[in-house]
Each structure stands twice: as structure tokens, then as C-alpha cells.
Coordinates of N, CA, C and O in Angstrom, one line a residue:
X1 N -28.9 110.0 89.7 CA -27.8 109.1 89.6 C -26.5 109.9 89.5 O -26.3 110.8 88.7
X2 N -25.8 109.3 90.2 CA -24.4 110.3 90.2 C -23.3 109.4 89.1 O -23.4 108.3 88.6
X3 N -22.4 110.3 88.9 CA -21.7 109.5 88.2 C -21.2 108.4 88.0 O -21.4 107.7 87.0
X4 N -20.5 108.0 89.4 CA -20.2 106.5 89.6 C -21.4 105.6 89.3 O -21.4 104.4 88.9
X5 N -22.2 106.2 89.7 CA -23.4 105.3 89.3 C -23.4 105.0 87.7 O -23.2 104.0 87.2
X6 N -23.7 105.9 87.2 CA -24.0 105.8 85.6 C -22.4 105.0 85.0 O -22.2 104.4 83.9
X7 N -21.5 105.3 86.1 CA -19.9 104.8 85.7 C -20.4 103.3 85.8 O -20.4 102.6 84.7
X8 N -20.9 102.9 86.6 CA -21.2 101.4 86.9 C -21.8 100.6 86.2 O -21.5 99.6 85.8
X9 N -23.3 101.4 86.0 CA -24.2 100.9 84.6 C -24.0 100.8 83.7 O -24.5 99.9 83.0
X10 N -23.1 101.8 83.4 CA -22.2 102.1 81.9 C -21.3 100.3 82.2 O -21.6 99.3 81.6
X11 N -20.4 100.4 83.1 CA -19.8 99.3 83.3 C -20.3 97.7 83.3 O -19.7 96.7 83.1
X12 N -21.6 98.0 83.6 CA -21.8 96.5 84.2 C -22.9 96.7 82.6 O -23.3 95.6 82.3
X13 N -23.2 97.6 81.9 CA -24.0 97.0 80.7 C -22.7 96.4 80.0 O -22.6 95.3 79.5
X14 N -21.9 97.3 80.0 CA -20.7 96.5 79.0 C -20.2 95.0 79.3 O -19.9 94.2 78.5
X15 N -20.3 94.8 80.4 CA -19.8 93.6 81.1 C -20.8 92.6 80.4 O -20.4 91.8 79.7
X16 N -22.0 92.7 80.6 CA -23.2 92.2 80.1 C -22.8 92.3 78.6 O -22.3 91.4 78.0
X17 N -23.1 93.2 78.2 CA -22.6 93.3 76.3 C -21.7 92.3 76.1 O -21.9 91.3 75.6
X18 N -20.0 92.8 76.8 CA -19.6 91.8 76.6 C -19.4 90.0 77.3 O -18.9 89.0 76.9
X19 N -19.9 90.3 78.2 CA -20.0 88.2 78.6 C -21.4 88.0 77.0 O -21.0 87.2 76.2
X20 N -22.5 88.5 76.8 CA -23.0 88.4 75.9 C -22.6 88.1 74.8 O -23.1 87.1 74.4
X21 N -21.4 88.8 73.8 CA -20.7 88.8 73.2 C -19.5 87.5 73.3 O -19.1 86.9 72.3
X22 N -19.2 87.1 74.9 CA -18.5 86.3 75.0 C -19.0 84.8 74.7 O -18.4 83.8 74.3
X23 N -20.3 85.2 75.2 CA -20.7 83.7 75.4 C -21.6 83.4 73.5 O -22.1 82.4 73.1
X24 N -21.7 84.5 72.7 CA -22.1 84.6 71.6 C -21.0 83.6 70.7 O -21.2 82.6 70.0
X25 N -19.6 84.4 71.0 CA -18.5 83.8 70.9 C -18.3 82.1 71.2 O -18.0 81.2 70.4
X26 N -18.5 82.1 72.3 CA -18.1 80.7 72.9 C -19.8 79.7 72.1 O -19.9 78.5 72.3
X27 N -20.8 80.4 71.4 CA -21.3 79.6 71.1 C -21.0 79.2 69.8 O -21.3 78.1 69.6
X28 N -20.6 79.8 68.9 CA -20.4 80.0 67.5 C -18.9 79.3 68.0 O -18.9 78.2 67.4
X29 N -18.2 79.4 68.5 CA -16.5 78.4 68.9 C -17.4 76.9 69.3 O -17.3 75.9 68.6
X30 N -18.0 77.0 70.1 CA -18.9 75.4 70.4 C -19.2 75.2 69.0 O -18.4 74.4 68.5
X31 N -19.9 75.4 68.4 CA -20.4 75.1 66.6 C -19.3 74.9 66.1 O -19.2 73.9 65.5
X32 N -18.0 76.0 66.4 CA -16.9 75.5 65.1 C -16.3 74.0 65.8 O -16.1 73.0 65.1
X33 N -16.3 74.2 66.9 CA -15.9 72.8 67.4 C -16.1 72.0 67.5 O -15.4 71.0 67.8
X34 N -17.8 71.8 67.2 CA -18.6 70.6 66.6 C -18.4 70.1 65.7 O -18.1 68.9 65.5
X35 N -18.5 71.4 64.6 CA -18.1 71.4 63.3 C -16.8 70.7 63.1 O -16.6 69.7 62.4
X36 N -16.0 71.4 63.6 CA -14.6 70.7 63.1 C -14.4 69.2 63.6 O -13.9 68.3 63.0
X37 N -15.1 69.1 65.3 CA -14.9 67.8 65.4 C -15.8 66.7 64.8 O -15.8 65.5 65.0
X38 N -16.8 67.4 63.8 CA -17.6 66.3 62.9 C -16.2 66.0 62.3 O -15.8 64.8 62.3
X39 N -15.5 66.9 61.7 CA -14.6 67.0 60.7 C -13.9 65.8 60.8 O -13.9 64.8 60.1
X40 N -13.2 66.0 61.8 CA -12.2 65.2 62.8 C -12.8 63.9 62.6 O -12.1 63.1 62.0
X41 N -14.0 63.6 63.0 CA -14.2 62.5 63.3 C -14.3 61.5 61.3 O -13.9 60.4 60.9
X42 N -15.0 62.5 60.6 CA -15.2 62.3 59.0 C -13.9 61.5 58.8 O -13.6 60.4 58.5
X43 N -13.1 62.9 59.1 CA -11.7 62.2 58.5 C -10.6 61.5 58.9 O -9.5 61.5 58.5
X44 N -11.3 60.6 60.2 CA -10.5 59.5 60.9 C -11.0 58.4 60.3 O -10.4 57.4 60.1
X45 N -12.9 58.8 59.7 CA -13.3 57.3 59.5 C -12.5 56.9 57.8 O -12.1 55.8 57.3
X46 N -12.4 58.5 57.2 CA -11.6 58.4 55.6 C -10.2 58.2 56.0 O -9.6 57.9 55.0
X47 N -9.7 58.2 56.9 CA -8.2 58.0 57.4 C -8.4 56.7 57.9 O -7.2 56.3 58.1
X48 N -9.0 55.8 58.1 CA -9.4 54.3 58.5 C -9.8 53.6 57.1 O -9.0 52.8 56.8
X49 N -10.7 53.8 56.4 CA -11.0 53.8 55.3 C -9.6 53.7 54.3 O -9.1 52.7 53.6
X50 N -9.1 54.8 54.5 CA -7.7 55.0 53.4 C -6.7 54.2 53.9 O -5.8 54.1 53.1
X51 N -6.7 53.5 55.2 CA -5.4 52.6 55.8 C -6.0 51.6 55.2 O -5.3 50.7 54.7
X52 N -7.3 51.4 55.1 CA -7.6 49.4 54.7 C -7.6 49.8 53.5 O -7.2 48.9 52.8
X53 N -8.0 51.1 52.7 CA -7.2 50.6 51.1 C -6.1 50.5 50.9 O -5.7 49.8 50.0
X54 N -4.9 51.5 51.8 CA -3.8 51.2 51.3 C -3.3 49.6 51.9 O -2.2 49.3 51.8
X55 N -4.2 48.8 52.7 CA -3.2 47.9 53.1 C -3.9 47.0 52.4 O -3.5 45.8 52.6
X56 N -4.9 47.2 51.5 CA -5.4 46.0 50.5 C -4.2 46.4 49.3 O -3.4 45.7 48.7
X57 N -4.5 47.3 49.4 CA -3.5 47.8 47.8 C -2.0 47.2 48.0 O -1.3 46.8 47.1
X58 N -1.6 47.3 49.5 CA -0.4 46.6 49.7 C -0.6 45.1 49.4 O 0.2 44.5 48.7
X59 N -1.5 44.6 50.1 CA -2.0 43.4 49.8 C -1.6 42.7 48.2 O -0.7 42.0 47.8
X60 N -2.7 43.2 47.5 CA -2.2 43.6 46.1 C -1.5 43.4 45.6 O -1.4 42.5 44.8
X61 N -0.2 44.4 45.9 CA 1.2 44.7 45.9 C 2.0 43.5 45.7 O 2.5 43.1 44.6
X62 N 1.9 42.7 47.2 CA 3.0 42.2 47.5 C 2.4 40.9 46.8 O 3.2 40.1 46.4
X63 N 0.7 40.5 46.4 CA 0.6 39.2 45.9 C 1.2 39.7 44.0 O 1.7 38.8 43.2
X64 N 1.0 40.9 43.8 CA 1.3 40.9 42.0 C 2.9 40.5 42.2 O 3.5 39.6 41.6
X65 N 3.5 41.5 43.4 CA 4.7 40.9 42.9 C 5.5 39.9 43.3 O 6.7 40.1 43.1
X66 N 5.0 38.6 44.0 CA 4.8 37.6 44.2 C 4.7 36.9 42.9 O 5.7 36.2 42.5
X67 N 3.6 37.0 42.2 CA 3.5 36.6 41.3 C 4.2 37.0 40.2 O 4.2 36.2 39.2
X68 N 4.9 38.4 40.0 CA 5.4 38.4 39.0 C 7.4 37.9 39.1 O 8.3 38.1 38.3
X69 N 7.6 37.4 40.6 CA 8.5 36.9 41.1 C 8.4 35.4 40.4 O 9.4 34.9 39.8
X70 N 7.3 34.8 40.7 CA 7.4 34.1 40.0 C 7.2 33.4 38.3 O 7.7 32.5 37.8
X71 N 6.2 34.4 38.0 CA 6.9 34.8 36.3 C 8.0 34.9 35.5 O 8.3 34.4 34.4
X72 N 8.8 36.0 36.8 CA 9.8 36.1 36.6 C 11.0 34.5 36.4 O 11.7 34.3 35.4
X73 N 10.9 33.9 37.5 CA 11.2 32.4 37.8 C 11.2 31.6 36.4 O 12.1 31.1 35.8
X74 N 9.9 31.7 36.0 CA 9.7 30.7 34.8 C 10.4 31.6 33.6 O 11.1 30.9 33.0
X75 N 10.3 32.6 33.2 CA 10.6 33.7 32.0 C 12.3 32.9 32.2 O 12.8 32.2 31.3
X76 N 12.9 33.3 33.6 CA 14.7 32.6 33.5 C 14.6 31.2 33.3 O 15.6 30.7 32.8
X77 N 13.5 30.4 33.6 CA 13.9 28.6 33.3 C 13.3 28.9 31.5 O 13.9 28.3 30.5
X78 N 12.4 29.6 31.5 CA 12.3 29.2 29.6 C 13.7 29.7 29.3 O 14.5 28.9 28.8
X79 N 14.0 31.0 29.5 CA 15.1 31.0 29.0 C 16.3 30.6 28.5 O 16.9 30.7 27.4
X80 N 16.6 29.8 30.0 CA 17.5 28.4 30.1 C 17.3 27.7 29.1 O 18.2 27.3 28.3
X81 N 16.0 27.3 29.0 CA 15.5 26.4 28.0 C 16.2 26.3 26.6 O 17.0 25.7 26.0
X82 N 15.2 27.6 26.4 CA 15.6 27.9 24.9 C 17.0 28.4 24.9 O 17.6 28.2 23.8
X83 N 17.6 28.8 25.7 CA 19.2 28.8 25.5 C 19.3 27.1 25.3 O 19.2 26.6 24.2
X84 N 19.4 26.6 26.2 CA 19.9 25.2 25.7 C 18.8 24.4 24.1 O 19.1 23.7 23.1
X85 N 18.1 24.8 24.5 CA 17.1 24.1 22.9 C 18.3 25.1 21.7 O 19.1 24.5 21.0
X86 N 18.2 26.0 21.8 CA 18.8 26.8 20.5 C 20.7 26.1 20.4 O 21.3 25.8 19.3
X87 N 21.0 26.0 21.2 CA 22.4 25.3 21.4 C 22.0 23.5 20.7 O 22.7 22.9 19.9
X88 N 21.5 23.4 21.0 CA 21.0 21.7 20.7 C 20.7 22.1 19.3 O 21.3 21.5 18.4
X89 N 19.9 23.0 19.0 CA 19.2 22.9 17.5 C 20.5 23.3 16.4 O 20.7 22.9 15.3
X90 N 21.2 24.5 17.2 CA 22.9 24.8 16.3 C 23.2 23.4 16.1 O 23.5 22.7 15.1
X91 N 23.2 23.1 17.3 CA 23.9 21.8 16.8 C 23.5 20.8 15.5 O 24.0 20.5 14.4
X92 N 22.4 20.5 16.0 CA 21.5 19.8 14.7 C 21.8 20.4 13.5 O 22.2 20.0 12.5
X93 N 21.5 21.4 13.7 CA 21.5 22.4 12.0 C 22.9 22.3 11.5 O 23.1 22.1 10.3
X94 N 24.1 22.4 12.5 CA 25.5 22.0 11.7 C 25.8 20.7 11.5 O 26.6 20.4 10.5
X95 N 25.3 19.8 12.3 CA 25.0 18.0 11.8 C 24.3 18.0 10.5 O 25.0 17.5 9.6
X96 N 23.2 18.5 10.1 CA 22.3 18.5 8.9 C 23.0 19.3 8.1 O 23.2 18.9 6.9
X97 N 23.5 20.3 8.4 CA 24.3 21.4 7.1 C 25.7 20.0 6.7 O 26.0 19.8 5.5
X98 N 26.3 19.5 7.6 CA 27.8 18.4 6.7 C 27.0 17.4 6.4 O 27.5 16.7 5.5
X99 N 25.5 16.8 7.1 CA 25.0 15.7 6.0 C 24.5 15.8 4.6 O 24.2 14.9 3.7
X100 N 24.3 17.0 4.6 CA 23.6 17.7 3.3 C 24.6 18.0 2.6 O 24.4 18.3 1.4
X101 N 25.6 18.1 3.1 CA 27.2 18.8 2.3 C 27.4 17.3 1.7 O 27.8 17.3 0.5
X102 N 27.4 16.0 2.3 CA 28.0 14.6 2.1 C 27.1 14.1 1.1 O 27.6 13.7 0.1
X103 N 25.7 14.1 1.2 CA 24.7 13.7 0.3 C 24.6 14.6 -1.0 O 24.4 14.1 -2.1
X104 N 24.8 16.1 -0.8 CA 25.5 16.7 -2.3 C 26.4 15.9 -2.8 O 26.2 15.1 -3.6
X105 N 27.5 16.1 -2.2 CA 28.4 15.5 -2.8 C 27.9 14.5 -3.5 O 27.6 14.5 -4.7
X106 N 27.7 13.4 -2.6 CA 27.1 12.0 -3.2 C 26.3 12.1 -4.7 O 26.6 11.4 -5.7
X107 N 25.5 12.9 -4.7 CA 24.4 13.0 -5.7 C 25.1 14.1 -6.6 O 24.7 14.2 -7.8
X108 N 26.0 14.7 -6.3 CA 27.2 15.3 -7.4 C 28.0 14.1 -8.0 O 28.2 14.1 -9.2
X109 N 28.4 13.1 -7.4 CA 28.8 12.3 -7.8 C 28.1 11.2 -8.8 O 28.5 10.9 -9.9
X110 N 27.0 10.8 -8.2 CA 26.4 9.9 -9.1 C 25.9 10.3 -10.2 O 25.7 9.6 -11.2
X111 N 25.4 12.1 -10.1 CA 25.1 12.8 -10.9 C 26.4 12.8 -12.0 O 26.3 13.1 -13.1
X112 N 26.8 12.6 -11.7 CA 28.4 12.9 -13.3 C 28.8 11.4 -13.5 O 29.3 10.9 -14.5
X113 N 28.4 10.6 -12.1 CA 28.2 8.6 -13.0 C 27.3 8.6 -13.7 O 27.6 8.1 -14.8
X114 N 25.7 9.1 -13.5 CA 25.0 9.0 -14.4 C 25.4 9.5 -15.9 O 25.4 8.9 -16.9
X115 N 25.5 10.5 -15.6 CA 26.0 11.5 -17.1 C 27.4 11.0 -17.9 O 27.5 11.3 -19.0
X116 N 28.7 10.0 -17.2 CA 28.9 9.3 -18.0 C 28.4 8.0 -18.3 O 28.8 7.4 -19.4
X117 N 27.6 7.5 -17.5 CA 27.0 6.2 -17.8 C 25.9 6.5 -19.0 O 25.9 5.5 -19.8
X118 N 24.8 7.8 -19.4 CA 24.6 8.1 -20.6 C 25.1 8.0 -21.4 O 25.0 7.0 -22.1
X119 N 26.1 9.1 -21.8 CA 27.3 9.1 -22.4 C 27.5 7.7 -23.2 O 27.1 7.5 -24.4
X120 N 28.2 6.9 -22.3 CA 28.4 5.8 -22.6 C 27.5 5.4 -23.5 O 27.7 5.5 -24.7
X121 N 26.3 4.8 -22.8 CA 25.1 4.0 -22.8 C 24.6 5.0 -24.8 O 24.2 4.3 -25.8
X122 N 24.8 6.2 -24.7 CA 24.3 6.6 -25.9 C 25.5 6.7 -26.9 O 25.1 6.4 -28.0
X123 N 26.4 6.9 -26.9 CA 27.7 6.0 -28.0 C 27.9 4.7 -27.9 O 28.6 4.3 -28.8
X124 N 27.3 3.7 -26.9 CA 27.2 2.3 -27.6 C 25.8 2.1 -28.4 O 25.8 1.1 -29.1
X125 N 25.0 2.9 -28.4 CA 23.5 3.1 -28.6 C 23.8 3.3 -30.2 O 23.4 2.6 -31.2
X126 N 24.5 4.6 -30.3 CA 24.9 5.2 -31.3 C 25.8 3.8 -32.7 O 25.7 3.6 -33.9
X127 N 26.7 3.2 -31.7 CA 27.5 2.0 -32.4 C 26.4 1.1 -32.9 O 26.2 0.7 -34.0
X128 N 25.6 0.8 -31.7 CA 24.5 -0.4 -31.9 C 23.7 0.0 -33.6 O 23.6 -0.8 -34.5
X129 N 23.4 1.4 -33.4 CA 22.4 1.5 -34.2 C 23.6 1.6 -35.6 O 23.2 1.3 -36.7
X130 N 24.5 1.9 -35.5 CA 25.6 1.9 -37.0 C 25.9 0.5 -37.2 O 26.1 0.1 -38.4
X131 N 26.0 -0.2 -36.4 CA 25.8 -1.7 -36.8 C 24.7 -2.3 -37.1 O 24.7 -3.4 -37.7
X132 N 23.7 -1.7 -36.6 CA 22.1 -2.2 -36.7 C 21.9 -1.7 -38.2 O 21.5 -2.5 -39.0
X133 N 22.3 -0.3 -38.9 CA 22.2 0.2 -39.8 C 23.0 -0.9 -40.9 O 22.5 -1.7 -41.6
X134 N 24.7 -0.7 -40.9 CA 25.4 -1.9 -41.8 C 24.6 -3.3 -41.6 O 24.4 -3.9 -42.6
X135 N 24.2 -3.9 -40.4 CA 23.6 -5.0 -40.7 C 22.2 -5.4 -41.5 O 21.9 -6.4 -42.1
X136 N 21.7 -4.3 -41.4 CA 20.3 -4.1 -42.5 C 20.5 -4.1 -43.9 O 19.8 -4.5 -44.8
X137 N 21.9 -3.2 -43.7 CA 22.4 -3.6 -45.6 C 22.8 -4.4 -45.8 O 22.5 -4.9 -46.9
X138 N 23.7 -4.8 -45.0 CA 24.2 -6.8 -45.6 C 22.9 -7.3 -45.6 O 22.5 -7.8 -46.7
X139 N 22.1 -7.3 -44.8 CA 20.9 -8.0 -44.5 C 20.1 -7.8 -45.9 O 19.8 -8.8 -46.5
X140 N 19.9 -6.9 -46.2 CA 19.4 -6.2 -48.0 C 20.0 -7.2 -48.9 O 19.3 -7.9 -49.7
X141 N 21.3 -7.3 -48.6 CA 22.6 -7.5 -50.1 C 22.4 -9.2 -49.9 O 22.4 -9.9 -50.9
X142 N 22.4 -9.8 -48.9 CA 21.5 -11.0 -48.3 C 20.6 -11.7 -49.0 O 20.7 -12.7 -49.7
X143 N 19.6 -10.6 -48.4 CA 18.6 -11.3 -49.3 C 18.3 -10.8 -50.8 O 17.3 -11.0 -51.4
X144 N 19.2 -10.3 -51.1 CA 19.0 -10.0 -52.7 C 19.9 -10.7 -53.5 O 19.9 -10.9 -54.7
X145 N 20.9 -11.2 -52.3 CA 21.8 -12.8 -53.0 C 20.6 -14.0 -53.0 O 20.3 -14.8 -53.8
X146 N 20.1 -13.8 -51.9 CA 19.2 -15.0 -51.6 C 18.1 -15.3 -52.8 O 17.8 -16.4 -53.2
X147 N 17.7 -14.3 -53.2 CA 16.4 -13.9 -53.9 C 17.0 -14.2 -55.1 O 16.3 -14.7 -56.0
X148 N 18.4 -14.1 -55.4 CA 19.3 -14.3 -56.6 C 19.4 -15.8 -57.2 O 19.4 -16.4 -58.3
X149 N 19.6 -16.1 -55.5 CA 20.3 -17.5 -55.4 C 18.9 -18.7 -55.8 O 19.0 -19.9 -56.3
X150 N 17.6 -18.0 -55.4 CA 16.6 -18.7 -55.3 C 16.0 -18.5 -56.9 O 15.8 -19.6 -57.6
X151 N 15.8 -17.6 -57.4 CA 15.5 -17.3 -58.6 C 16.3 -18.2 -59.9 O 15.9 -18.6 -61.0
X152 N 17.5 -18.2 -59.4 CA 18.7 -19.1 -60.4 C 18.4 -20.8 -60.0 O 18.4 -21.7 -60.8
X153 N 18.1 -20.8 -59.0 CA 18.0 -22.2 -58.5 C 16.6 -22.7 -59.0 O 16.6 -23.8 -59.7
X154 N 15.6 -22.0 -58.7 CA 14.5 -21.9 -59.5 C 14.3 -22.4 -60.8 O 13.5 -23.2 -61.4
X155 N 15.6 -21.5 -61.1 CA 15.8 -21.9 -62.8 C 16.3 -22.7 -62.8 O 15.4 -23.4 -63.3
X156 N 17.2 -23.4 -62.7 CA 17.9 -24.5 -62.4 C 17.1 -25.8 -62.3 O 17.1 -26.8 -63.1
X157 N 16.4 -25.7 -61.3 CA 15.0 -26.7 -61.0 C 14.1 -27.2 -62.8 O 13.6 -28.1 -63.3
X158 N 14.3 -26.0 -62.9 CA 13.1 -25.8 -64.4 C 13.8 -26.4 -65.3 O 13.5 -27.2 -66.2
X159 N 14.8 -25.8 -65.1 CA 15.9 -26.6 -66.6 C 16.3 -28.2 -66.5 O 16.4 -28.8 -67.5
X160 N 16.6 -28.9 -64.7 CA 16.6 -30.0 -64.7 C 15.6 -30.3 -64.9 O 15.7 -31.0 -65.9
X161 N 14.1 -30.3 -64.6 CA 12.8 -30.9 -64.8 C 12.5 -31.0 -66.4 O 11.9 -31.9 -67.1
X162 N 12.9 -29.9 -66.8 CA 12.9 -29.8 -68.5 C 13.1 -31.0 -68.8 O 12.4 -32.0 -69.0
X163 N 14.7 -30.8 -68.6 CA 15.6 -31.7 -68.9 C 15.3 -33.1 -68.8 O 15.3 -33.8 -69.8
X164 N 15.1 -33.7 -67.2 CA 14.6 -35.0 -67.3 C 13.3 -35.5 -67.7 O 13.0 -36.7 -67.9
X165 N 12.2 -33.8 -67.8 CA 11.2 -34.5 -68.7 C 11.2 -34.8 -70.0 O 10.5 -35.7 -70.5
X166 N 12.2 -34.0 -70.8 CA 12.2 -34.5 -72.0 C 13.4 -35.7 -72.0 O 13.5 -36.3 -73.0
X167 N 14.2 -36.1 -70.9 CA 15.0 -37.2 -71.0 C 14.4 -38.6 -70.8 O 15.0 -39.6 -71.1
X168 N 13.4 -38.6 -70.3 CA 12.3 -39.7 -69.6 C 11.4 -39.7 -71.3 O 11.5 -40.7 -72.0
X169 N 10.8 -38.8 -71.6 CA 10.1 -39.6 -72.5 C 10.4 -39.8 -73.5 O 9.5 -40.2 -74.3
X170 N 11.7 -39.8 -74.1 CA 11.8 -40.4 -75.0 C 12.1 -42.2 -74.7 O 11.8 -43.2 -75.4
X171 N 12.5 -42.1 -73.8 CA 12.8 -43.0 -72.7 C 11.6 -44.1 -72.5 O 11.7 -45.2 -72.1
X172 N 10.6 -43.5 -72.8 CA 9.5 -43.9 -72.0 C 8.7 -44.6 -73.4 O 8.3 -45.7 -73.5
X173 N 8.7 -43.5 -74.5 CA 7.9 -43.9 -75.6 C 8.9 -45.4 -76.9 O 8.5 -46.0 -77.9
X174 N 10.2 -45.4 -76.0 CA 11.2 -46.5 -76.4 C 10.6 -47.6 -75.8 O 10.3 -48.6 -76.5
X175 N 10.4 -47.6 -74.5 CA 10.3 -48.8 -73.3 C 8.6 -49.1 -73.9 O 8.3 -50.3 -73.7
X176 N 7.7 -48.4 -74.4 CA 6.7 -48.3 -74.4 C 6.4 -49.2 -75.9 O 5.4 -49.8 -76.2
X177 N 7.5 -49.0 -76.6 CA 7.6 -50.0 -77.9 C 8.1 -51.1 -77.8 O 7.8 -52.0 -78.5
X178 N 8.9 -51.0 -77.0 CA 9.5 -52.8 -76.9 C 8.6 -53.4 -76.1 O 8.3 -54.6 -76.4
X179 N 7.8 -52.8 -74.9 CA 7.0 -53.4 -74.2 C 7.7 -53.9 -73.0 O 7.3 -54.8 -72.4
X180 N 8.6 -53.3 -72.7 CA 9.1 -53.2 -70.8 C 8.7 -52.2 -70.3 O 8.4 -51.1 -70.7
X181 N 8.7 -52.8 -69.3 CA 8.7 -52.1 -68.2 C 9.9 -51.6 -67.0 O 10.9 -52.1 -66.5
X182 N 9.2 -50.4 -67.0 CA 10.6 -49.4 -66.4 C 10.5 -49.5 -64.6 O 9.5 -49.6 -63.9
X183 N 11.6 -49.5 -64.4 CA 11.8 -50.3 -63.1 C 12.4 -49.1 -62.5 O 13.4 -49.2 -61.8
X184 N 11.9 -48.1 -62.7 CA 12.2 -46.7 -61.9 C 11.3 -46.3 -60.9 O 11.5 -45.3 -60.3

């Protein structure tokens, strides 16, 4: 074998080595490219997957804040509300605070009629009973004239009866000798 020759063999084993090499290459690149296009394909189905969650979650989204639009809605009419209820109830509370001011008064007032109407009522009470008291003592001095007057009269009684009994029988024991009769 002359040179060129062995130049050639030399040459064409390398060629061989490397298309071998090449195509060792191009099979391990076919694997990565499987590989990656498993990859690819994984993460179109999680990139599909992640669009229908985010368009539930938008979903979601736009019903919470729908709804909290309308929360919102009612939170400003209560508001309204109770602004106007609290406006109404000032109001009442300052109606009730001058009727409560007028019915004080009132019951300040009757309250100090009452207390001179005691007053009153217990210094005529007080007179009643100083007259009820002097009338008990005349009432006393009364009946201790009466008792006086009855006792004397009493006697009186006793002394006329005396009197006409012993004025009658002599009277009687006269008429009783002559034999008339007394025409009394």
C-alpha cells in the first residue's frame, strides 16, 4: 500500500468515524428533539391549561367585582339611609330634648305648686289643729260648766222635791183631817 493509499484509508476511516460520530450526533439531537418537543408539547398543554385558569380566574374576577360593585351600590344607598335616618333622628332627639325641657319645666312648676300647696295645706292643718286644740279646752271648761250646771240643778231638783214634799204633806195630813179631798 503506498501512501495515498493509506492517505485514503486513513481518510475515508475518518470520514466513516466521523459521519459515525455525525450521525451518533444527529441521533442524540433527534432524542433532544423529541425530548424537548415532548417538552414543547407538555407545556402548550400547561400553557392551555394555565389560559383556561387564568380565564376562569378572570371569570371570577370580573363576577367578584361585579358583585362587589354591587355591594358597593347598596353600602352608598345604606349610607344614604342612615345619613338621612340620623338627620331625622337629630331631629327627633332635638324635638324630644325642648319637650323634655317644657315638661321639666312644667313638673318644676307644679313641683313648687305642690310645695306651696303643702305649705299651705300644713299651716292651715297646723291652725286647724290650734283651734281643734283651744276648742277641746272650751270643750273641757264646757263640760265642766255643764257638769256644774247639772250637779247644781240636780241639787236644785232635790231641794224643790224636798221642798214640795215636805210642802204637800203637811198639806195632805190637814186635808186628811178635815176629810177633803185634794183636787190636784
Amino acid at each position: 500500500m503506498d501512501k495515498k493509499s493509506l492517505d485514503l484509508v486513513f481518510a475515508v476511516e475518518q470520514m466513516i468515524q466521523a459521519k459515525q460520530r455525525v450521525e451518533t450526533s444527529n441521533y442524540e439531537m433527534q432524542d433532544r428533539l423529541n425530548y424537548a418537543n415532548g417538552q414543547i408539547d407538555r407545556l402548550n398543554k400547561d400553557l392551555k391549561n394555565m389560559n383556561k385558569v387564568i380565564e376562569d380566574r378572570e371569570k371570577s374576577i370580573r363576577d367578584l367585582e361585579q358583585r362587589l360593585a354591587e355591594k358597593n351600590l347598596r353600602v352608598d344607598q345604606m349610607l344614604d339611609d342612615y345619613r338621612e335616618l340620623q338627620s331625622t333622628l337629630s331631629y327627633e332627639i332635638e324635638e324630644l330634648k325642648s319637650l323634655n325641657e317644657v315638661e321639666r319645666q312644667k313638673y318644676a312648676s307644679l313641683l313648687q305648686k305642690n310645695t306651696d300647696t303643702l305649705a299651705e295645706k300644713n299651716r292651715k292643718v297646723n291652725e286647724l289643729e290650734e283651734k281643734i286644740g283651744k276648742l277641746e279646752i272650751e270643750h273641757g271648761h264646757m263640760k265642766q260648766k255643764f257638769e256644774t250646771l247639772r250637779q247644781e240643778k240636780t241639787h236644785l231638783v232635790n231641794i224643790v222635791n224636798d221642798f214640795a214634799a215636805r210642802m204637800t204633806s203637811p198639806f195632805a195630813a190637814k186635808s186628811s183631817e178635815n176629810g177633803e179631798i185634794s183636787s190636784d
